PDB file of C-alpha atoms in Angstrom:
ATOM      1  CA  MET G   1      62.277  24.383 -45.931  1.00  0.00           C
ATOM      2  CA  HIS G   2      59.510  24.916 -43.417  1.00  0.00           C
ATOM      3  CA  ARG G   3      59.322  22.197 -40.791  1.00  0.00           C
ATOM      4  CA  SER G   4      55.997  21.160 -39.398  1.00  0.00           C
ATOM      5  CA  SER G   5      55.708  21.340 -35.636  1.00  0.00           C
ATOM      6  CA  GLY G   6      53.806  18.048 -35.717  1.00  0.00           C
ATOM      7  CA  LYS G   7      50.795  19.616 -34.090  1.00  0.00           C
ATOM      8  CA  SER G   8      47.431  19.620 -35.768  1.00  0.00           C
ATOM      9  CA  LYS G   9      45.879  22.989 -36.482  1.00  0.00           C
ATOM     10  CA  ASN G  10      43.033  21.781 -34.288  1.00  0.00           C
ATOM     11  CA  SER G  11      45.347  20.824 -31.416  1.00  0.00           C
ATOM     12  CA  LYS G  12      43.946  23.513 -29.137  1.00  0.00           C
ATOM     13  CA  THR G  13      40.475  22.147 -29.642  1.00  0.00           C
ATOM     14  CA  ALA G  14      41.660  18.572 -29.210  1.00  0.00           C
ATOM     15  CA  ASN G  15      43.450  19.364 -25.960  1.00  0.00           C
ATOM     16  CA  ALA G  16      40.617  21.400 -24.497  1.00  0.00           C
ATOM     17  CA  PRO G  17      38.667  19.862 -21.632  1.00  0.00           C
ATOM     18  CA  LYS G  18      35.916  17.717 -23.052  1.00  0.00           C
ATOM     19  CA  LYS G  19      32.385  18.670 -22.164  1.00  0.00           C
ATOM     20  CA  ILE G  20      30.627  15.873 -20.324  1.00  0.00           C
ATOM     21  CA  ILE G  21      27.430  15.004 -22.128  1.00  0.00           C
ATOM     22  CA  SER G  22      24.662  13.391 -20.111  1.00  0.00           C
ATOM     23  CA  TYR G  23      22.255  11.168 -21.992  1.00  0.00           C
ATOM     24  CA  GLU G  24      20.027  10.746 -18.985  1.00  0.00           C
ATOM     25  CA  LYS G  25      16.471  11.751 -19.809  1.00  0.00           C
ATOM     26  CA  LYS G  26      15.407  14.742 -17.769  1.00  0.00           C
ATOM     27  CA  PRO G  27      11.978  14.435 -16.185  1.00  0.00           C
ATOM     28  CA  ASP G  28       9.239  16.620 -17.583  1.00  0.00           C
ATOM     29  CA  PRO G  29       8.680  19.400 -14.980  1.00  0.00           C
ATOM     30  CA  ALA G  30       4.928  19.262 -15.588  1.00  0.00           C
ATOM     31  CA  ILE G  31       4.841  15.519 -14.898  1.00  0.00           C
ATOM     32  CA  THR G  32       7.012  15.913 -11.810  1.00  0.00           C
ATOM     33  CA  GLU G  33       4.778  18.677 -10.491  1.00  0.00           C
ATOM     34  CA  TYR G  34       1.669  16.584 -11.086  1.00  0.00           C
ATOM     35  CA  SER G  35       3.088  13.517  -9.336  1.00  0.00           C
ATOM     36  CA  VAL G  36       4.218  15.528  -6.326  1.00  0.00           C
ATOM     37  CA  GLN G  37       0.902  17.313  -6.033  1.00  0.00           C
ATOM     38  CA  SER G  38      -0.898  13.992  -6.445  1.00  0.00           C
ATOM     39  CA  LEU G  39       1.007  12.672  -3.439  1.00  0.00           C
ATOM     40  CA  ASN G  40       0.111  15.778  -1.481  1.00  0.00           C
ATOM     41  CA  TRP G  41      -3.539  15.228  -2.338  1.00  0.00           C
ATOM     42  CA  LEU G  42      -3.528  11.530  -1.406  1.00  0.00           C
ATOM     43  CA  ARG G  43      -2.005  12.352   1.966  1.00  0.00           C
ATOM     44  CA  LYS G  44      -5.248  14.130   2.842  1.00  0.00           C
ATOM     45  CA  ALA G  45      -6.977  10.745   2.981  1.00  0.00           C
ATOM     46  CA  GLU G  46      -9.467  10.238   5.781  1.00  0.00           C
ATOM     47  CA  PHE G  47     -11.326   7.131   6.903  1.00  0.00           C
ATOM     48  CA  LEU G  48     -14.980   7.160   5.835  1.00  0.00           C
ATOM     49  CA  MET G  49     -16.475   3.819   6.846  1.00  0.00           C
ATOM     50  CA  SER G  50     -16.225   0.030   6.745  1.00  0.00           C
ATOM     51  CA  ALA G  51     -18.870  -2.206   5.224  1.00  0.00           C
ATOM     52  CA  PRO G  52     -19.248  -5.998   5.459  1.00  0.00           C
ATOM     53  CA  LYS G  53     -21.549  -6.120   2.416  1.00  0.00           C
ATOM     54  CA  LEU G  54     -22.086  -4.259  -0.837  1.00  0.00           C
ATOM     55  CA  ASN G  55     -25.514  -2.936   0.167  1.00  0.00           C
ATOM     56  CA  LEU G  56     -23.977  -1.281   3.231  1.00  0.00           C
ATOM     57  CA  CYS G  57     -21.246   0.564   1.322  1.00  0.00           C
ATOM     58  CA  VAL G  58     -20.873   4.297   0.754  1.00  0.00           C
ATOM     59  CA  GLU G  59     -23.376   5.683  -1.750  1.00  0.00           C
ATOM     60  CA  ASP G  60     -22.409   4.525  -5.236  1.00  0.00           C
ATOM     61  CA  THR G  61     -21.513   7.926  -6.718  1.00  0.00           C
ATOM     62  CA  GLY G  62     -18.309   9.655  -7.765  1.00  0.00           C
ATOM     63  CA  TYR G  63     -15.038   7.854  -8.419  1.00  0.00           C
ATOM     64  CA  GLU G  64     -13.138   5.223  -6.482  1.00  0.00           C
ATOM     65  CA  ILE G  65     -10.090   3.028  -6.931  1.00  0.00           C
ATOM     66  CA  ALA G  66      -9.830  -0.214  -4.994  1.00  0.00           C
ATOM     67  CA  PHE G  67      -6.664  -1.810  -3.648  1.00  0.00           C
ATOM     68  CA  ALA G  68      -6.862  -5.569  -4.041  1.00  0.00           C
ATOM     69  CA  GLY G  69      -4.458  -8.432  -3.489  1.00  0.00           C
ATOM     70  CA  ARG G  70      -3.652 -11.568  -1.608  1.00  0.00           C
ATOM     71  CA  SER G  71      -3.755 -11.341   2.159  1.00  0.00           C
ATOM     72  CA  ASN G  72       0.048 -11.112   2.414  1.00  0.00           C
ATOM     73  CA  ALA G  73       0.717  -8.791  -0.538  1.00  0.00           C
ATOM     74  CA  GLY G  74       1.343  -5.693   1.612  1.00  0.00           C
ATOM     75  CA  LYS G  75      -1.921  -3.912   0.812  1.00  0.00           C
ATOM     76  CA  SER G  76      -2.380  -2.008   4.068  1.00  0.00           C
ATOM     77  CA  SER G  77       1.294  -1.020   4.172  1.00  0.00           C
ATOM     78  CA  ALA G  78       1.063   0.355   0.626  1.00  0.00           C
ATOM     79  CA  ILE G  79      -1.945   2.499   1.537  1.00  0.00           C
ATOM     80  CA  ASN G  80      -0.214   3.776   4.670  1.00  0.00           C
ATOM     81  CA  ALA G  81       2.955   4.655   2.734  1.00  0.00           C
ATOM     82  CA  LEU G  82       0.990   6.344  -0.049  1.00  0.00           C
ATOM     83  CA  THR G  83      -0.993   8.490   2.376  1.00  0.00           C
ATOM     84  CA  ASN G  84       1.887   8.956   4.852  1.00  0.00           C
ATOM     85  CA  GLN G  85      -0.380   7.790   7.670  1.00  0.00           C
ATOM     86  CA  LYS G  86       0.919   4.782   9.568  1.00  0.00           C
ATOM     87  CA  GLN G  87      -2.429   3.808  11.053  1.00  0.00           C
ATOM     88  CA  LEU G  88      -4.855   4.701   8.254  1.00  0.00           C
ATOM     89  CA  ALA G  89      -5.110   1.112   7.062  1.00  0.00           C
ATOM     90  CA  ARG G  90      -4.417  -1.449   9.748  1.00  0.00           C
ATOM     91  CA  ALA G  91      -1.349  -3.454   8.788  1.00  0.00           C
ATOM     92  CA  SER G  92      -0.968  -6.768  10.554  1.00  0.00           C
ATOM     93  CA  LYS G  93       1.639  -9.485  10.769  1.00  0.00           C
ATOM     94  CA  LYS G  94      -1.251 -11.935  10.397  1.00  0.00           C
ATOM     95  CA  PRO G  95      -2.519 -12.177   6.804  1.00  0.00           C
ATOM     96  CA  GLY G  96      -6.269 -11.740   6.404  1.00  0.00           C
ATOM     97  CA  ARG G  97      -6.735  -9.002   9.001  1.00  0.00           C
ATOM     98  CA  THR G  98      -8.736  -6.789   6.619  1.00  0.00           C
ATOM     99  CA  GLN G  99     -12.204  -8.345   6.768  1.00  0.00           C
ATOM    100  CA  MET G 100     -14.400  -5.520   5.477  1.00  0.00           C
ATOM    101  CA  ILE G 101     -14.559  -3.128   2.550  1.00  0.00           C
ATOM    102  CA  ASN G 102     -12.896   0.026   3.896  1.00  0.00           C
ATOM    103  CA  PHE G 103     -13.521   3.435   2.331  1.00  0.00           C
ATOM    104  CA  PHE G 104     -11.288   6.518   2.548  1.00  0.00           C
ATOM    105  CA  SER G 105     -12.120   9.979   1.193  1.00  0.00           C
ATOM    106  CA  LEU G 106      -9.447  12.000  -0.593  1.00  0.00           C
ATOM    107  CA  GLY G 107     -10.432  15.532   0.327  1.00  0.00           C
ATOM    108  CA  ASN G 108     -13.750  14.953  -1.427  1.00  0.00           C
ATOM    109  CA  PRO G 109     -16.355  12.271  -0.575  1.00  0.00           C
ATOM    110  CA  ASP G 110     -16.762  11.610  -4.300  1.00  0.00           C
ATOM    111  CA  GLN G 111     -13.065  10.713  -4.702  1.00  0.00           C
ATOM    112  CA  ARG G 112     -12.291   7.581  -2.727  1.00  0.00           C
ATOM    113  CA  LEU G 113      -9.653   4.966  -2.071  1.00  0.00           C
ATOM    114  CA  VAL G 114     -11.015   1.527  -1.146  1.00  0.00           C
ATOM    115  CA  ASP G 115      -9.216  -1.218   0.765  1.00  0.00           C
ATOM    116  CA  LEU G 116     -10.717  -4.587  -0.157  1.00  0.00           C
ATOM    117  CA  PRO G 117     -10.486  -7.750   1.978  1.00  0.00           C
ATOM    118  CA  GLY G 118      -7.389  -9.771   1.134  1.00  0.00           C
ATOM    119  CA  TYR G 119      -8.053 -12.914  -0.845  1.00  0.00           C
ATOM    120  CA  GLY G 120      -6.334 -16.270  -0.847  1.00  0.00           C
ATOM    121  CA  TYR G 121      -4.680 -17.261   2.421  1.00  0.00           C
ATOM    122  CA  ALA G 122      -6.393 -16.059   5.594  1.00  0.00           C
ATOM    123  CA  ALA G 123      -6.525 -17.562   9.060  1.00  0.00           C
ATOM    124  CA  VAL G 124     -10.316 -17.816   9.108  1.00  0.00           C
ATOM    125  CA  PRO G 125     -12.824 -20.663   8.677  1.00  0.00           C
ATOM    126  CA  GLU G 126     -13.571 -21.817   5.144  1.00  0.00           C
ATOM    127  CA  ALA G 127     -17.182 -20.623   5.405  1.00  0.00           C
ATOM    128  CA  MET G 128     -15.971 -17.081   6.101  1.00  0.00           C
ATOM    129  CA  LYS G 129     -13.635 -17.196   3.105  1.00  0.00           C
ATOM    130  CA  ILE G 130     -16.601 -18.062   0.885  1.00  0.00           C
ATOM    131  CA  VAL G 131     -18.573 -15.098   2.250  1.00  0.00           C
ATOM    132  CA  TRP G 132     -15.635 -12.743   1.630  1.00  0.00           C
ATOM    133  CA  GLN G 133     -15.184 -14.017  -1.912  1.00  0.00           C
ATOM    134  CA  LYS G 134     -18.871 -13.535  -2.691  1.00  0.00           C
ATOM    135  CA  GLU G 135     -18.928  -9.959  -1.398  1.00  0.00           C
ATOM    136  CA  LEU G 136     -15.700  -9.179  -3.235  1.00  0.00           C
ATOM    137  CA  GLU G 137     -17.241 -10.507  -6.443  1.00  0.00           C
ATOM    138  CA  ASN G 138     -20.411  -8.443  -5.878  1.00  0.00           C
ATOM    139  CA  TYR G 139     -18.350  -5.313  -5.368  1.00  0.00           C
ATOM    140  CA  LEU G 140     -16.242  -5.825  -8.490  1.00  0.00           C
ATOM    141  CA  ILE G 141     -19.211  -6.635 -10.710  1.00  0.00           C
ATOM    142  CA  HIS G 142     -21.855  -4.190  -9.500  1.00  0.00           C
ATOM    143  CA  ARG G 143     -20.050  -1.137  -8.094  1.00  0.00           C
ATOM    144  CA  GLN G 144     -20.647   1.643 -10.644  1.00  0.00           C
ATOM    145  CA  SER G 145     -18.292   4.203  -9.108  1.00  0.00           C
ATOM    146  CA  LEU G 146     -15.372   1.772  -9.306  1.00  0.00           C
ATOM    147  CA  GLN G 147     -12.935   3.140 -11.881  1.00  0.00           C
ATOM    148  CA  GLY G 148     -10.298   0.458 -11.549  1.00  0.00           C
ATOM    149  CA  LEU G 149      -7.994  -1.590  -9.374  1.00  0.00           C
ATOM    150  CA  VAL G 150      -4.545  -1.293  -7.942  1.00  0.00           C
ATOM    151  CA  LEU G 151      -3.667  -4.984  -7.849  1.00  0.00           C
ATOM    152  CA  LEU G 152      -0.845  -5.842  -5.465  1.00  0.00           C
ATOM    153  CA  MET G 153       1.274  -8.936  -5.943  1.00  0.00           C
ATOM    154  CA  ASP G 154       4.329  -9.997  -3.957  1.00  0.00           C
ATOM    155  CA  ILE G 155       7.176  -9.710  -6.472  1.00  0.00           C
ATOM    156  CA  ARG G 156       8.418 -13.146  -5.379  1.00  0.00           C
ATOM    157  CA  HIS G 157       5.048 -14.814  -6.047  1.00  0.00           C
ATOM    158  CA  PRO G 158       3.232 -12.955  -8.843  1.00  0.00           C
ATOM    159  CA  LEU G 159       0.188 -14.024 -10.868  1.00  0.00           C
ATOM    160  CA  GLN G 160      -1.252 -16.569  -8.460  1.00  0.00           C
ATOM    161  CA  HIS G 161      -4.666 -18.097  -9.199  1.00  0.00           C
ATOM    162  CA  PHE G 162      -6.708 -15.371  -7.492  1.00  0.00           C
ATOM    163  CA  ASP G 163      -4.576 -12.637  -9.069  1.00  0.00           C
ATOM    164  CA  VAL G 164      -5.427 -13.927 -12.533  1.00  0.00           C
ATOM    165  CA  MET G 165      -9.084 -14.147 -11.530  1.00  0.00           C
ATOM    166  CA  MET G 166      -9.040 -10.493 -10.470  1.00  0.00           C
ATOM    167  CA  LEU G 167      -7.444  -9.476 -13.757  1.00  0.00           C
ATOM    168  CA  GLU G 168     -10.125 -11.340 -15.697  1.00  0.00           C
ATOM    169  CA  TRP G 169     -12.923  -9.754 -13.646  1.00  0.00           C
ATOM    170  CA  ALA G 170     -11.499  -6.301 -14.272  1.00  0.00           C
ATOM    171  CA  TYR G 171     -11.106  -6.974 -17.990  1.00  0.00           C
ATOM    172  CA  SER G 172     -14.698  -8.220 -18.275  1.00  0.00           C
ATOM    173  CA  ARG G 173     -15.904  -4.970 -16.690  1.00  0.00           C
ATOM    174  CA  LYS G 174     -13.574  -2.847 -18.815  1.00  0.00           C
ATOM    175  CA  LEU G 175     -11.860  -1.497 -15.701  1.00  0.00           C
ATOM    176  CA  PHE G 176      -8.286  -0.313 -15.736  1.00  0.00           C
ATOM    177  CA  VAL G 177      -5.763  -2.193 -13.596  1.00  0.00           C
ATOM    178  CA  HIS G 178      -2.444  -0.900 -12.307  1.00  0.00           C
ATOM    179  CA  VAL G 179      -0.291  -3.752 -11.017  1.00  0.00           C
ATOM    180  CA  LEU G 180       2.107  -3.234  -8.124  1.00  0.00           C
ATOM    181  CA  LEU G 181       4.876  -5.774  -7.681  1.00  0.00           C
ATOM    182  CA  THR G 182       5.270  -5.183  -3.965  1.00  0.00           C
ATOM    183  CA  LYS G 183       8.181  -5.831  -1.637  1.00  0.00           C
ATOM    184  CA  SER G 184      10.658  -5.110  -4.429  1.00  0.00           C
ATOM    185  CA  ASP G 185      13.191  -4.366  -1.683  1.00  0.00           C
ATOM    186  CA  LYS G 186      13.350  -8.131  -1.078  1.00  0.00           C
ATOM    187  CA  LEU G 187      15.219  -8.541  -4.390  1.00  0.00           C
ATOM    188  CA  ASN G 188      18.301  -6.892  -5.851  1.00  0.00           C
ATOM    189  CA  ARG G 189      17.758  -4.534  -8.768  1.00  0.00           C
ATOM    190  CA  GLY G 190      18.601  -7.099 -11.458  1.00  0.00           C
ATOM    191  CA  PRO G 191      16.237  -9.847 -10.261  1.00  0.00           C
ATOM    192  CA  ALA G 192      13.529  -7.256  -9.541  1.00  0.00           C
ATOM    193  CA  ASN G 193      13.674  -5.868 -13.080  1.00  0.00           C
ATOM    194  CA  LYS G 194      13.687  -9.407 -14.455  1.00  0.00           C
ATOM    195  CA  ALA G 195      10.538 -10.220 -12.477  1.00  0.00           C
ATOM    196  CA  LEU G 196       8.927  -7.027 -13.774  1.00  0.00           C
ATOM    197  CA  LEU G 197       9.709  -7.973 -17.372  1.00  0.00           C
ATOM    198  CA  GLU G 198       8.406 -11.514 -16.916  1.00  0.00           C
ATOM    199  CA  VAL G 199       5.074 -10.325 -15.530  1.00  0.00           C
ATOM    200  CA  LYS G 200       4.779  -7.807 -18.383  1.00  0.00           C
ATOM    201  CA  GLN G 201       5.317 -10.635 -20.853  1.00  0.00           C
ATOM    202  CA  GLN G 202       2.722 -12.820 -19.130  1.00  0.00           C
ATOM    203  CA  LEU G 203       0.145 -10.033 -19.240  1.00  0.00           C
ATOM    204  CA  LYS G 204       0.896  -9.532 -22.923  1.00  0.00           C
ATOM    205  CA  LYS G 205       0.311 -13.245 -23.578  1.00  0.00           C
ATOM    206  CA  MET G 206      -3.026 -12.911 -21.777  1.00  0.00           C
ATOM    207  CA  LYS G 207      -3.793  -9.922 -24.039  1.00  0.00           C
ATOM    208  CA  LEU G 208      -4.162  -7.670 -21.004  1.00  0.00           C
ATOM    209  CA  ASN G 209      -2.869  -4.164 -21.584  1.00  0.00           C
ATOM    210  CA  PHE G 210      -2.497  -3.179 -17.926  1.00  0.00           C
ATOM    211  CA  SER G 211       0.202  -0.937 -16.471  1.00  0.00           C
ATOM    212  CA  ILE G 212       2.694  -2.348 -13.982  1.00  0.00           C
ATOM    213  CA  GLN G 213       5.468  -1.081 -11.717  1.00  0.00           C
ATOM    214  CA  LEU G 214       7.855  -2.051  -8.939  1.00  0.00           C
ATOM    215  CA  PHE G 215       6.841  -0.929  -5.468  1.00  0.00           C
ATOM    216  CA  SER G 216       8.227  -1.010  -1.944  1.00  0.00           C
ATOM    217  CA  SER G 217       6.410   0.391   1.083  1.00  0.00           C
ATOM    218  CA  LEU G 218       9.583  -0.012   3.130  1.00  0.00           C
ATOM    219  CA  ASN G 219      11.851   1.961   0.778  1.00  0.00           C
ATOM    220  CA  LYS G 220       9.066   4.232  -0.520  1.00  0.00           C
ATOM    221  CA  GLN G 221       9.856   3.109  -4.069  1.00  0.00           C
ATOM    222  CA  GLY G 222       7.245   3.938  -6.692  1.00  0.00           C
ATOM    223  CA  LEU G 223       5.065   6.289  -4.638  1.00  0.00           C
ATOM    224  CA  GLU G 224       5.103   9.124  -7.200  1.00  0.00           C
ATOM    225  CA  GLU G 225       4.224   6.843 -10.105  1.00  0.00           C
ATOM    226  CA  LEU G 226       1.360   5.236  -8.199  1.00  0.00           C
ATOM    227  CA  ALA G 227       0.040   8.616  -7.029  1.00  0.00           C
ATOM    228  CA  SER G 228       0.006   9.960 -10.595  1.00  0.00           C
ATOM    229  CA  VAL G 229      -1.895   6.935 -11.893  1.00  0.00           C
ATOM    230  CA  MET G 230      -4.504   7.196  -9.148  1.00  0.00           C
ATOM    231  CA  ALA G 231      -4.933  10.943  -9.528  1.00  0.00           C
ATOM    232  CA  GLY G 232      -5.491  10.624 -13.251  1.00  0.00           C
ATOM    233  CA  ARG G 233      -8.134   7.951 -12.792  1.00  0.00           C
ATOM    234  CA  LEU G 234      -9.932   9.765  -9.973  1.00  0.00           C
ATOM    235  CA  ASN G 235     -10.442  12.917 -12.019  1.00  0.00           C
ATOM    236  CA  PHE G 236      -7.962  14.948  -9.972  1.00  0.00           C
ATOM    237  CA  THR G 237      -6.438  18.021 -11.630  1.00  0.00           C
ATOM    238  CA  LEU G 238      -3.756  20.474 -10.602  1.00  0.00           C
ATOM    239  CA  SER G 239      -6.319  23.254 -10.369  1.00  0.00           C
ATOM    240  CA  GLU G 240      -8.075  21.489  -7.493  1.00  0.00           C
ATOM    241  CA  SER G 241      -5.349  22.590  -5.084  1.00  0.00           C
ATOM    242  CA  SER G 242      -4.825  26.347  -4.932  1.00  0.00           C
ATOM    243  CA  GLN G 243      -1.965  26.192  -2.415  1.00  0.00           C
ATOM    244  CA  PHE G 244       0.457  23.878  -4.148  1.00  0.00           C
ATOM    245  CA  ASP G 245       3.973  23.901  -2.740  1.00  0.00           C
ATOM    246  CA  LEU G 246       6.586  21.316  -3.681  1.00  0.00           C
ATOM    247  CA  ASP G 247       8.296  21.754  -0.310  1.00  0.00           C
ATOM    248  CA  SER G 248       5.111  21.312   1.692  1.00  0.00           C
ATOM    249  CA  ILE G 249       4.859  17.564   1.174  1.00  0.00           C
ATOM    250  CA  PRO G 250       5.843  15.609   4.300  1.00  0.00           C
ATOM    251  CA  GLU G 251       8.307  12.769   4.098  1.00  0.00           C
ATOM    252  CA  ALA G 252       6.764   9.315   4.255  1.00  0.00           C
ATOM    253  CA  SER G 253       7.322   7.668   7.609  1.00  0.00           C
ATOM    254  CA  GLU G 254      10.287   5.316   7.800  1.00  0.00           C
ATOM    255  CA  ASP G 255       8.610   3.260  10.513  1.00  0.00           C
ATOM    256  CA  ASP G 256       5.991   1.703   8.270  1.00  0.00           C
ATOM    257  CA  GLN G 257       6.824  -1.942   7.585  1.00  0.00           C
ATOM    258  CA  ASP G 258       5.625  -4.291   4.861  1.00  0.00           C
ATOM    259  CA  GLU G 259       3.224  -6.984   5.849  1.00  0.00           C
ATOM    260  CA  ILE G 260       4.955 -10.347   5.932  1.00  0.00           C
TER     261      ILE G 260
END
């Protein structure tokens, strides 16, 4: 009588080294290329001018995206990290340092980044705050070249009164808004993701379909995502740069610090 060896006929297959399967989603090369080139493009930013009032601003043509947020949201630091230029936007330890509407060209005068005066807390007289608020309102309502806002909110204190006001202004003008929850390095990953989810839920309750992401100027988190959003809204295409090289993009400076 034939005795079975006790081994399955598929024992060789069973004992073979198992292939490790990765379920991690691979990034789309086209998207990666676009985000990297978008960063390269934004790092060509140059200062154009500052204006205290709407009627003194750059000619209202082309496309521009404005960075807005409370005076301590890290606005200037975000612009400096995005453009890899430490002194492009003046970051200060004192909230409220940005007192004018600052314009930056992006390799083309008709494609601009705008740094708006910080709202909310600022170490200035009340009368000056009122003037700033009025000019900010004029810009948001009447500026035809304004395509949308990058709204910065400290991840630890999101959706303050003025933040909600800015969202409502943008919605009334049918502008897009991309929300940055800044200083995400101040929280561990779990709490940071929880804060992100909570803000998403609040925006949904407000019936505001705006995009949102985590961001850290200090750790350079979220630069590629932000660059891609801005490039898409400012009518930037891959064909606009004939000398694209993934390795040509400089590293963002590690010395840039978030505003407190």
